[in-house]
Short mmCIF file of C-alpha atoms in Angstrom, two decimals:
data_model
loop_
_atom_site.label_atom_id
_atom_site.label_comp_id
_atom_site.label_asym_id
_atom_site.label_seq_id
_atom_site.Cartn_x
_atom_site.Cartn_y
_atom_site.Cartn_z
CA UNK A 1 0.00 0.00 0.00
CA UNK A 2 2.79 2.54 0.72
CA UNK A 3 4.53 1.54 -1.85
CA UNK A 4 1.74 2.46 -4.44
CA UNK A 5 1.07 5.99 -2.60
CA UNK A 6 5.08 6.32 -3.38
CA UNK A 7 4.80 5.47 -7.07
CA UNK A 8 1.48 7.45 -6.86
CA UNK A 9 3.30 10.83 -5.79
CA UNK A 10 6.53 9.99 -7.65
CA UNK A 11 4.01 9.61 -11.17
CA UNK A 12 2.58 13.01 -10.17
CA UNK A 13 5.58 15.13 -9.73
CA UNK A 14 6.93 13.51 -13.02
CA UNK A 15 3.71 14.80 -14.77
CA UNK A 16 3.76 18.24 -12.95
CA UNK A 17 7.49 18.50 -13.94
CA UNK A 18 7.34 17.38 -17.44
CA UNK A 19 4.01 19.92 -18.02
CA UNK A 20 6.33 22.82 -16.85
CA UNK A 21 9.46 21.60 -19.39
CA UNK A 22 10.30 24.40 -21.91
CA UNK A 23 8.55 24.07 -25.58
CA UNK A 24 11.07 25.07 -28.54
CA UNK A 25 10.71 28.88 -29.38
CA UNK A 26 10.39 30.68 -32.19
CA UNK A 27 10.20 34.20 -34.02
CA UNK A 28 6.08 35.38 -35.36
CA UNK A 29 5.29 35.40 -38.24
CA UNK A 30 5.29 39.31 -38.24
CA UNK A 31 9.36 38.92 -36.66
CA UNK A 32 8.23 41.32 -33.55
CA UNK A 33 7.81 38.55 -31.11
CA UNK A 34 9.27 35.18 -29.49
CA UNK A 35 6.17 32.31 -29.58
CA UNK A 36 6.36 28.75 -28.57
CA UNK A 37 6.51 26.00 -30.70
CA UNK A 38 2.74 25.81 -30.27
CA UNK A 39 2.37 29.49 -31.24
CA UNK A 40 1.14 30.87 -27.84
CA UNK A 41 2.79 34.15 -27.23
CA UNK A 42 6.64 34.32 -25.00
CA UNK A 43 7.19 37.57 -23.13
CA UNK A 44 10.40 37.67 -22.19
CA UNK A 45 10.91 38.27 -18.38
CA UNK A 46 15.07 37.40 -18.14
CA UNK A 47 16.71 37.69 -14.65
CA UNK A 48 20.60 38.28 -14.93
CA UNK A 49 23.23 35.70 -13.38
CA UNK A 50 26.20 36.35 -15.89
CA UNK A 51 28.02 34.34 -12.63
CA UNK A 52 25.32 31.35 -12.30
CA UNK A 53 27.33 28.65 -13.67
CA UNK A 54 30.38 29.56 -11.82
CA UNK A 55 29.90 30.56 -8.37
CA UNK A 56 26.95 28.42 -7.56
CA UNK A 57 26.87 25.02 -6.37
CA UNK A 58 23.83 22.71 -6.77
CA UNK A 59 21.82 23.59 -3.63
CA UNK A 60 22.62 27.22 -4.48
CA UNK A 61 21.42 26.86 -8.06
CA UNK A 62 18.25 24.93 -6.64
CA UNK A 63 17.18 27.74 -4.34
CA UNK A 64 18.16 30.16 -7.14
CA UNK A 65 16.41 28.85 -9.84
CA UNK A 66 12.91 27.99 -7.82
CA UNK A 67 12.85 31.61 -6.30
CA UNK A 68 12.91 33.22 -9.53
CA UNK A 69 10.36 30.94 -10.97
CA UNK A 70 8.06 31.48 -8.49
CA UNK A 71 8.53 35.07 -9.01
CA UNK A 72 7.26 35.07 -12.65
CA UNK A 73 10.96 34.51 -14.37
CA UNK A 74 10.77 32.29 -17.68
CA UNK A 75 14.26 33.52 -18.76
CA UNK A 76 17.58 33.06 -17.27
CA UNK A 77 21.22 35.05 -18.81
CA UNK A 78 24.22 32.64 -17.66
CA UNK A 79 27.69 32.67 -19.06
CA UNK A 80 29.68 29.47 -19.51
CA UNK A 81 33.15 31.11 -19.20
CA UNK A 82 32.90 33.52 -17.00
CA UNK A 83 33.46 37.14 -16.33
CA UNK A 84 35.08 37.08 -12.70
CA UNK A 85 38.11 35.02 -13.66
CA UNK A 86 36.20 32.71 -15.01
CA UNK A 87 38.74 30.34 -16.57
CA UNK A 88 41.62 29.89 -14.03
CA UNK A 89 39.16 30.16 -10.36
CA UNK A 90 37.65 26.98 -10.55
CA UNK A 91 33.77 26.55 -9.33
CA UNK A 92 32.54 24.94 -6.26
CA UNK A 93 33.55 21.66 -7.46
CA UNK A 94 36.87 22.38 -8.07
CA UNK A 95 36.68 22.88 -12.27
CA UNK A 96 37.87 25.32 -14.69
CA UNK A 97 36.17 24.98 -18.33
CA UNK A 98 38.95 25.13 -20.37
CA UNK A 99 42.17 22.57 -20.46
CA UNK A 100 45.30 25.29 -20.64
CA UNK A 101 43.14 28.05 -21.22
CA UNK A 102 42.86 26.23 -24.92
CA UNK A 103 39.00 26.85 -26.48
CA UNK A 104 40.33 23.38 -28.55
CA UNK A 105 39.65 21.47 -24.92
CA UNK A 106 37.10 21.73 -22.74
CA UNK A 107 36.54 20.49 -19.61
CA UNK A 108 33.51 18.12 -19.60
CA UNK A 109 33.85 18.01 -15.55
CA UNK A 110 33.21 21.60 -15.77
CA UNK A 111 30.52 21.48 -18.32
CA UNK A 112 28.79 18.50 -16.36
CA UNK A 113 27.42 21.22 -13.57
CA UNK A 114 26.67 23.55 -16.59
CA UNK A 115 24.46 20.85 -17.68
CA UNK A 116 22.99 20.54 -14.78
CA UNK A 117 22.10 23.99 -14.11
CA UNK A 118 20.16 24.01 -17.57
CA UNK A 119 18.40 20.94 -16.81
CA UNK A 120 17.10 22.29 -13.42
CA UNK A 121 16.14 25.18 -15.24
CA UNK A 122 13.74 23.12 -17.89
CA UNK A 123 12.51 21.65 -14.97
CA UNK A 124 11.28 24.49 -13.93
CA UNK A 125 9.65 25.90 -17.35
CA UNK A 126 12.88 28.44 -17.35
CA UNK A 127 15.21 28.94 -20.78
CA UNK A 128 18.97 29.77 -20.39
CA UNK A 129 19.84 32.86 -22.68
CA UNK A 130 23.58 31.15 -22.44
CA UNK A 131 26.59 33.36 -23.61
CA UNK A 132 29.31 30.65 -24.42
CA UNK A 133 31.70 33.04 -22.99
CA UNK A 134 32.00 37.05 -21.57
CA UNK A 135 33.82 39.10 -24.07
CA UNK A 136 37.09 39.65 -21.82
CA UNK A 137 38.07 36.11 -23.10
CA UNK A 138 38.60 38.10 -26.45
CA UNK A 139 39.95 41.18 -25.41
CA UNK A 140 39.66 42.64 -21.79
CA UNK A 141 40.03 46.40 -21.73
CA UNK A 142 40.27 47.95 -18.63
CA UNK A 143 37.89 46.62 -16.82
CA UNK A 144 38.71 42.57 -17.79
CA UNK A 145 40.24 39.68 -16.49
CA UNK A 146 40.54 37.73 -19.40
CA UNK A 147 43.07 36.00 -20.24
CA UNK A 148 41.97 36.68 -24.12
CA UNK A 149 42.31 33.10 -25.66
CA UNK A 150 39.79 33.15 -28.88
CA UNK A 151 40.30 33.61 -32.36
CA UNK A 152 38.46 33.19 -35.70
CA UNK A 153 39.96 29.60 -35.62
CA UNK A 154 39.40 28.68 -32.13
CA UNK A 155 36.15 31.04 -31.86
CA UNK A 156 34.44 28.65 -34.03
CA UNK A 157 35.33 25.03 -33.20
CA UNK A 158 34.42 26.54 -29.31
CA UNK A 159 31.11 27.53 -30.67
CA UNK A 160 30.36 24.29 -32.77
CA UNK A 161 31.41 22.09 -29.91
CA UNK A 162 28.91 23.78 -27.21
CA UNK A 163 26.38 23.63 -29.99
CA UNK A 164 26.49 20.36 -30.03
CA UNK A 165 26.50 19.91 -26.44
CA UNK A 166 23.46 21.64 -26.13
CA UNK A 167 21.62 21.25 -29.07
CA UNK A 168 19.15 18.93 -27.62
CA UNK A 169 18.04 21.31 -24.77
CA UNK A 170 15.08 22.97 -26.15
CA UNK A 171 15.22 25.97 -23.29
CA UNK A 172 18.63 27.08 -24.60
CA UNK A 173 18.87 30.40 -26.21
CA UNK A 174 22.32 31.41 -27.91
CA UNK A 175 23.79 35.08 -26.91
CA UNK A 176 27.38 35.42 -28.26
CA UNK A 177 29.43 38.75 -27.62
CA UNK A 178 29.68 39.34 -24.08
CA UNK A 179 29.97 43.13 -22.58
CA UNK A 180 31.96 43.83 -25.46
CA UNK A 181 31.54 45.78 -28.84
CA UNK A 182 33.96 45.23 -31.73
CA UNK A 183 36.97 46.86 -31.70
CA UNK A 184 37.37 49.31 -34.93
CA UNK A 185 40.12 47.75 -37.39
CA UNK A 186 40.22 44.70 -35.17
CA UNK A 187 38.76 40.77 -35.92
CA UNK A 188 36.51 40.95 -33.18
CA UNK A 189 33.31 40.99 -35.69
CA UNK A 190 34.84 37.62 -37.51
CA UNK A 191 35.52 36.09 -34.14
CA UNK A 192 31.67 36.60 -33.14
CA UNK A 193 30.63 35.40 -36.56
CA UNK A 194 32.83 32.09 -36.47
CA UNK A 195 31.50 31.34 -32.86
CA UNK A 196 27.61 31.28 -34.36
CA UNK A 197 28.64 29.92 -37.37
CA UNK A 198 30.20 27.23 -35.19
CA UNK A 199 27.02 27.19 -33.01
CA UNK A 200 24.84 27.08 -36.44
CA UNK A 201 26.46 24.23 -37.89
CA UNK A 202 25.92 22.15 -34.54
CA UNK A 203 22.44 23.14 -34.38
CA UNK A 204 20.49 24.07 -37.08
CA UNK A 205 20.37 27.61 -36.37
CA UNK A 206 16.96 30.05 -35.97
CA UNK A 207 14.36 27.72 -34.90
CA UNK A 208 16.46 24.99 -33.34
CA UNK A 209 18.38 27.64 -31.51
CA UNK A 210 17.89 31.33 -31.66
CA UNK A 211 20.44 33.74 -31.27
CA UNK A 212 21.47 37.15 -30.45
CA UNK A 213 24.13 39.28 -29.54
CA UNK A 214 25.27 41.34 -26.04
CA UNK A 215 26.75 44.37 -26.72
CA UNK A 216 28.01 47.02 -24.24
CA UNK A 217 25.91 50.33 -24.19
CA UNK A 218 25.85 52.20 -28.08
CA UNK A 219 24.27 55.61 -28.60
CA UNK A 220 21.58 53.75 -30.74
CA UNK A 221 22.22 50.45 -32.08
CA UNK A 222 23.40 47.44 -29.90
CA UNK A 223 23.54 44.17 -31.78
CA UNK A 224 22.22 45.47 -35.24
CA UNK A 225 25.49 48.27 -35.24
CA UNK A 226 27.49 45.38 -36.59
CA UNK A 227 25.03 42.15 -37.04
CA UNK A 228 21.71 43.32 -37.92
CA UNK A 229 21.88 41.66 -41.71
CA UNK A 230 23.30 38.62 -40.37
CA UNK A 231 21.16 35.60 -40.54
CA UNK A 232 22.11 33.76 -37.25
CA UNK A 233 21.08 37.19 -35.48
CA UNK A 234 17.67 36.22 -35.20
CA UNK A 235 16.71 39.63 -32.37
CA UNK A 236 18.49 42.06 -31.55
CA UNK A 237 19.62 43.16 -27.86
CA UNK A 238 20.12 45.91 -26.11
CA UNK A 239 22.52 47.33 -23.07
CA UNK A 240 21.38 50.20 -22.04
CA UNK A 241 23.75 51.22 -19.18
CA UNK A 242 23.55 51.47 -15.38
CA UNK A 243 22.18 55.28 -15.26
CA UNK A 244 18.69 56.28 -14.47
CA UNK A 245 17.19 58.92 -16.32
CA UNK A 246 18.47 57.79 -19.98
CA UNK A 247 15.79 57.62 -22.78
CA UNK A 248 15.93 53.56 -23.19
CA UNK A 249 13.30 53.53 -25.24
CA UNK A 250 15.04 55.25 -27.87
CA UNK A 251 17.49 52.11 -29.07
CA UNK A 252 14.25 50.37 -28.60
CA UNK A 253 12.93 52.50 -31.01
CA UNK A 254 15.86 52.26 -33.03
CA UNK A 255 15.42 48.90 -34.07
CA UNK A 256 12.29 48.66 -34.47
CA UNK A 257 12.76 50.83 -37.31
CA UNK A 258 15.28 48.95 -38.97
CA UNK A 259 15.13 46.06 -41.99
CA UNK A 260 14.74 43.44 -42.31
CA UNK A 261 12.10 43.36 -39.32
CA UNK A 262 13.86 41.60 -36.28
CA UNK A 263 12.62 41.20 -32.34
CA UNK A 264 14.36 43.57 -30.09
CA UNK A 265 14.90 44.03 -26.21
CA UNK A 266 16.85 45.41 -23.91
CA UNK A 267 19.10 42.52 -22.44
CA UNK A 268 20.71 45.10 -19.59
CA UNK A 269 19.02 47.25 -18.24
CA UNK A 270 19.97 49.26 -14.82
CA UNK A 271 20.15 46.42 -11.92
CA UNK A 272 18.60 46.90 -8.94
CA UNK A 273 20.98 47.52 -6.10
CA UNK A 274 23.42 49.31 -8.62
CA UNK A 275 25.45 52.33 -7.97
CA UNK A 276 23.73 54.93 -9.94
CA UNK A 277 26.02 55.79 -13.38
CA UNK A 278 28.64 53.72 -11.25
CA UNK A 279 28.76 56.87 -8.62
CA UNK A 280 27.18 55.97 -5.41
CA UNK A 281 28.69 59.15 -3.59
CA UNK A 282 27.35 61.34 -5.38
CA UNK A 283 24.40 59.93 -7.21
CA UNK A 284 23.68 57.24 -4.53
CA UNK A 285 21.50 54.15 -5.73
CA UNK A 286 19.12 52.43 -8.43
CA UNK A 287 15.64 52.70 -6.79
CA UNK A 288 13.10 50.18 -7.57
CA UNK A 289 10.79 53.18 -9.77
CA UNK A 290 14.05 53.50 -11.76
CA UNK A 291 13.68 49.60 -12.54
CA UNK A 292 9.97 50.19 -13.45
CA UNK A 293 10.53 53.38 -15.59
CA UNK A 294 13.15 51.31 -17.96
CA UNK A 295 10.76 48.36 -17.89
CA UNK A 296 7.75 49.64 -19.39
CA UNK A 297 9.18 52.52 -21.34
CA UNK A 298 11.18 49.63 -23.26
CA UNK A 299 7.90 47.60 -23.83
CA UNK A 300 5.37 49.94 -24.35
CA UNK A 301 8.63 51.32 -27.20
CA UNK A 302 7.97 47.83 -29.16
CA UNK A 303 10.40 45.56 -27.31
CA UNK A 304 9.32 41.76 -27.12
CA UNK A 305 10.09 41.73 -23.26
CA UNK A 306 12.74 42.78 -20.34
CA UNK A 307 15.55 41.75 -18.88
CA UNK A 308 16.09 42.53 -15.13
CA UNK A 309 19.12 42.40 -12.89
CA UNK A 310 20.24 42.68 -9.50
CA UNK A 311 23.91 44.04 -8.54
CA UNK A 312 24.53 41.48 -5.83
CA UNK A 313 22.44 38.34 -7.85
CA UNK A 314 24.44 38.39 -11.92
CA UNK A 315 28.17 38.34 -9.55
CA UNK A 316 26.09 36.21 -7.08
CA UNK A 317 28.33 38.62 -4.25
CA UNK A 318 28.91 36.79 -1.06
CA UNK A 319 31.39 37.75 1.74
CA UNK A 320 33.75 35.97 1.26
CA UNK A 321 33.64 37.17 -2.14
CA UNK A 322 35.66 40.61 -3.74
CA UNK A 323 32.77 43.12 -4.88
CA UNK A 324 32.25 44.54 -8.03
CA UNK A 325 31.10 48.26 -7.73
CA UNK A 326 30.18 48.18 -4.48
CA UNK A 327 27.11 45.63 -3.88
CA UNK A 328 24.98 46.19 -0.91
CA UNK A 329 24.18 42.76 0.30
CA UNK A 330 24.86 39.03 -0.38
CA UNK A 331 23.03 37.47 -3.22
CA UNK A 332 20.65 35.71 -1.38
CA UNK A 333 18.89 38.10 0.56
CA UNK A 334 18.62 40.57 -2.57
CA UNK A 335 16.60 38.11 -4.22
CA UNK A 336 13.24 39.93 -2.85
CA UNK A 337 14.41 43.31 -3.49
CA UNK A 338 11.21 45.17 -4.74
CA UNK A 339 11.86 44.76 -8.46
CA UNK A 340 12.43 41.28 -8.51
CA UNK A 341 8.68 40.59 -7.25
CA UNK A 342 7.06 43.70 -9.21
CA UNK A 343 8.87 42.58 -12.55
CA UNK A 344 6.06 39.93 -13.10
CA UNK A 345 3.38 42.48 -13.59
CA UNK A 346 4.64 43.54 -16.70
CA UNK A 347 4.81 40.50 -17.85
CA UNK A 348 0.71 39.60 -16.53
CA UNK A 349 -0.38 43.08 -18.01
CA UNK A 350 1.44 42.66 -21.38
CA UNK A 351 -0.06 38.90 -21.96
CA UNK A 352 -3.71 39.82 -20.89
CA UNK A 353 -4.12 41.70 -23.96
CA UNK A 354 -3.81 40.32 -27.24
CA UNK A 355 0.37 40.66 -27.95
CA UNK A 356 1.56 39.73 -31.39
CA UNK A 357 -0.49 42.52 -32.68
CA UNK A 358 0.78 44.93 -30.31
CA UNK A 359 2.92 48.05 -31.65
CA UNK A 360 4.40 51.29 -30.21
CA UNK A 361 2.01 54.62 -30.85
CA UNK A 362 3.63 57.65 -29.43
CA UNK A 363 1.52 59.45 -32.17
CA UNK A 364 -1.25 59.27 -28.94
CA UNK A 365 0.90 61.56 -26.52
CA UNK A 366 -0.51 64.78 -27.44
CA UNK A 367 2.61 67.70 -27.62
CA UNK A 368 6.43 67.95 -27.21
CA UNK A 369 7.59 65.54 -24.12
CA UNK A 370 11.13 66.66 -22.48
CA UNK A 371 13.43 63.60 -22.31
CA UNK A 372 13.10 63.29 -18.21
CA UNK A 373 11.77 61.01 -16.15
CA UNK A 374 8.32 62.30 -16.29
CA UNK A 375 8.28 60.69 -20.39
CA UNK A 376 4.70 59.02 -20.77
CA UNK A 377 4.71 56.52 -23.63
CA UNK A 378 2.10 55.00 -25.24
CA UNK A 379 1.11 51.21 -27.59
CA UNK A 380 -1.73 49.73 -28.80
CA UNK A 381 -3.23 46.61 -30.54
CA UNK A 382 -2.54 47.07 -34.72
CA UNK A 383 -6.65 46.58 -34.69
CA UNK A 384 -7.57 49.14 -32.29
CA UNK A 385 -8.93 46.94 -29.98
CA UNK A 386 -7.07 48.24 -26.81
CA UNK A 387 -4.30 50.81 -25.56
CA UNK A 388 -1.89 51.39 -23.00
CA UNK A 389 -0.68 54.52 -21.88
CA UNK A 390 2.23 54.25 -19.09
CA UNK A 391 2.67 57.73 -16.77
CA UNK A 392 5.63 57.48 -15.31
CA UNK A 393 5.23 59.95 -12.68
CA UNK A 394 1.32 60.59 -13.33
CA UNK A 395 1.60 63.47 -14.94
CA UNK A 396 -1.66 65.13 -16.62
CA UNK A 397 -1.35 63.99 -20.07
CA UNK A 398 -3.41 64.86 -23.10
CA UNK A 399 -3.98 61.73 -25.44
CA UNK A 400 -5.36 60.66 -28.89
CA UNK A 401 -7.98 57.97 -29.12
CA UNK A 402 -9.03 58.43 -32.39
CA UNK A 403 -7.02 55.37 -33.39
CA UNK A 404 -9.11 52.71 -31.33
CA UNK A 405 -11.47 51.09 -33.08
CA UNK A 406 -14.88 52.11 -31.01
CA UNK A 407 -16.54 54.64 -30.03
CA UNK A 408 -16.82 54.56 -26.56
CA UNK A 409 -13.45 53.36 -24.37
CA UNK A 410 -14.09 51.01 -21.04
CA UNK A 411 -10.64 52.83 -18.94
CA UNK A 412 -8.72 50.82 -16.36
CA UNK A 413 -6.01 52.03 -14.09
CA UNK A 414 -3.41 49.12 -13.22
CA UNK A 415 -0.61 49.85 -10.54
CA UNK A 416 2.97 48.46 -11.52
CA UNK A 417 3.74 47.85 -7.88
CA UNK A 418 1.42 45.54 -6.64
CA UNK A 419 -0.23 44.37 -9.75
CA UNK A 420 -3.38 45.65 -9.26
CA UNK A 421 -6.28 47.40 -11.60
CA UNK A 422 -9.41 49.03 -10.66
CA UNK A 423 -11.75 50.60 -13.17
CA UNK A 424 -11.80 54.20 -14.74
CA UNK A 425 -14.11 56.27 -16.49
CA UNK A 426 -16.11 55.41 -19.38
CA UNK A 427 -14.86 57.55 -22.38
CA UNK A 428 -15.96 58.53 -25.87
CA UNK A 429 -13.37 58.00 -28.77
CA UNK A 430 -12.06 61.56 -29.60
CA UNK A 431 -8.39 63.33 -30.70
CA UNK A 432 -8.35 65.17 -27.68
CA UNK A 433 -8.76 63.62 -23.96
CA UNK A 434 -7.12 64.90 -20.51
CA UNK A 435 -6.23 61.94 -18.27
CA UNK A 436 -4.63 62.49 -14.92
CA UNK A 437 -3.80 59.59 -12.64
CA UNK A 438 -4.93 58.89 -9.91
CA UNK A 439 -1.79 59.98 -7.89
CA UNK A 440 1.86 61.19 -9.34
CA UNK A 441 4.86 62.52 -8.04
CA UNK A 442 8.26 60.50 -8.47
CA UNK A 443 7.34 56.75 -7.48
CA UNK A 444 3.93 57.22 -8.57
CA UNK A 445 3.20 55.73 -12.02
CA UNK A 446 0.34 53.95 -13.59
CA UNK A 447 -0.75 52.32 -16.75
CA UNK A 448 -3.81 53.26 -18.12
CA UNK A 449 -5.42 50.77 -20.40
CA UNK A 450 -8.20 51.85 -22.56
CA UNK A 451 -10.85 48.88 -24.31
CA UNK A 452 -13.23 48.55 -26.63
CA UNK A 453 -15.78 48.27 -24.80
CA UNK A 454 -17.29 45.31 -27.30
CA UNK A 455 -14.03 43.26 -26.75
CA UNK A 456 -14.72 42.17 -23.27
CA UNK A 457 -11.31 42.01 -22.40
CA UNK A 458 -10.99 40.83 -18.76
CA UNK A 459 -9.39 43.29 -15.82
CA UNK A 460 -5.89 43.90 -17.08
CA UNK A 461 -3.27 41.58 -15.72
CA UNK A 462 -5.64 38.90 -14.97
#
């Protein structure tokens, strides 16, 4: 008898587990979006742990992993050689990941805890946006480790043998680059190109493996300044930099603009718990509205989803550990820092509306807008069928309506820090309506979402 209720429960979690397991993804049809293999819409909600694979050992990656799936997470950025001297301080079990620093030999006792981290992760319903390597490993500037070991040669068997490795995993999403843009007059570019062409010929490329690139922050373009035409880049990425205040949506913007039609996001954003513009003296640090003001600016600008990141969680900062830029707190109590909890409502508000034929409008924010933190931004369904408007101190804002596709609006006001939505006013369609908030000041903003009232849509975020 016991043993049956054993099997019985065993047979259960096996389902439960194997329900959650990550489908294959895969770029709409209109390239804007990520969908699963079944075609059901993928908003990207990434949490950053460049240091995942390295620092962590398996109980550590087991609490990890579970907290930020609970928290709404479906996306994961881990590097397999690592930024804090990743190749010659081994992990917790004692492995580096290359033999003599040589791309030509890897370690497959180092590599077995990688895999193990990824299966956890598909476990869990969670895909690893895996960077083969951090971009010190090519060249280090100032601010690098290293030591640099790849070239075009080397670049590309590395990339075709962790393709292979990994081409089976269906929650594995290819980033190459590494806080590093190419080097004028250098072979940086061929280097990144040989490393997905190695990863291409392993897997298949595009649908059996997307891929993208991680730049360092550009004044417009991150991955497309140097691989938008390129056919293994299948969305672009964004870093935007570690200062509030900056207009993020604009590279957003950038790229949506561009041809051929690609995805785009930003894939690092400020982190929570991050000295602001790397001066805590005088600038002190990121708050969580910061966070939430880069979050749905990017969105509501046309991006496919968000990254987040915490200072203390990507270097997974312990005390017996050397800081990087001065983190506030070991890794495991900043993983309930405000963002990290709030970052899901983006994610719940975006997906209760209909989201492959979302696009930016800014055309609805009536008048010139100063470039501050006060910026309201504005999208809507392609069909008229909804729109959101995102006040980012609630600011009284004049808007444009005449776009939806009904005459009379059913209003909503949904609160980015707790998730929450109560209903507005009923309005008529027309060019010119006043909305204020229902509170602003800094720390104050709100999403206003505006229905057809013949869609029926339910409360937003539900």
């Amino acid at each position: 008898m016991h043993i049956r209720t054993v099997c019985l429960f065993i047979g259960i979690v096996l389902l439960f587990t194997s329900n959650l397991k990550a489908q294959k993804l895969k770029v709409s049809e209109n390239n804007r979006y990520l969908v699963t293999e079944d075609g059901a819409p993928f908003f990207w909600l990434a949490d950053t742990a460049w240091e995942l694979f390295h620092r962590c050992n398996r109980e550590e990656v087991n609490m990890y992993l579970e907290k930020r799936a609970e928290q709404g997470f479906n996306v994961i950025q881990a590097v397999a050689l690592a930024e804090i001297d990743g190749l010659n301080t081994p992990n917790p079990y004692g492995e580096i990941p290359l033999l003599n620093n040589d791309p030509k030999i890897p370690n497959d006792r180092y590599f077995q805890h990688v895999d193990y981290v990824i299966r956890k992760a598909d476990s869990l319903g969670i895909y690893i946006a895996l960077l083969p390597t951090w971009g010190d490993k090519l060249f280090k500037e100032s601010w690098g480790v290293g030591p640099e070991v790849f070239t075009p040669d080397n670049a590309k068997v590395f990339g075709r043998w962790i393709g292979n490795r990994y081409k089976d995993f269906d929650n594995i999403i290819w980033i190459v680059g590494g806080d590093r843009n190419p080097r004028k007059g250098s072979n940086d570019v061929m280097v990144w190109r040989q490393m997905a062409a190695g990863i291409v010929e392993a897997t298949g490329g595009n649908e059996n493996g997307l891929m993208s690139f991680h730049p360092q922050p550009t004044k417009l373009g991150g991955s497309s300044t140097w691989f938008h035409q390129d056919t293994w880049l299948d969305f672009n990425m964004h870093q935007t930099g570690h200062c509030a205040n900056k207009g993020t949506y604009k590279h957003i913007t950038h790229d949506y603009n561009l041809s051929p039609t690609k995805p785009v996001l930003d894939g690092e954003p400020l982190y929570e718990d991050h000295p602001n513009c790397f001066n805590a003296k005088e600038l002190g640090y990121s708050s969580a509205r910061d966070i939430r003001r880069i979050m749905y600016w990017n969105v509501f600008a046309g991006a496919f989803g968000q990254t987040y990141g915490c200072h203390d969680v990507w270097q997974m900062y312990k005390l017996d550990k050397k800081g990087i830029n001065g983190p506030l707190r070991p890794w495991p109590e900043a993983l309930d820092l405000p963002m990290a909890t709030q970052a899901k409502h983006l994610k719940k508000l975006m997906l209760s509306r209909p989201f492959l034929s979302r696009i930016p409008d800014q055309e609805m924010v009536i008048g010139n807008q100063e470039e501050t933190e006060d910026y309201v931004i504005a999208t809507r369904d392609s069909g008229g069928t909804y729109a959101m408007v995102y006040f980012p101190t609630g600011k009284e804002t004049e808007l444009d309506f005449s776009k939806l596709n009904t005459d009379t609006l059913k209003t909503w006001w949904y609160d980015p820090r707790t998730g929450n939505a109560f209903e507005g006013e009923i309005l008529p369609r027309k060019d010119k309506t006043a909305i204020t908030p229902p509170t602003s000041g800094k720390g104050n903003d709100w999403v206003l979402v505006a229905d057809a009232v013949n869609a029926n849509f339910r409360a937003p975020g539900r």
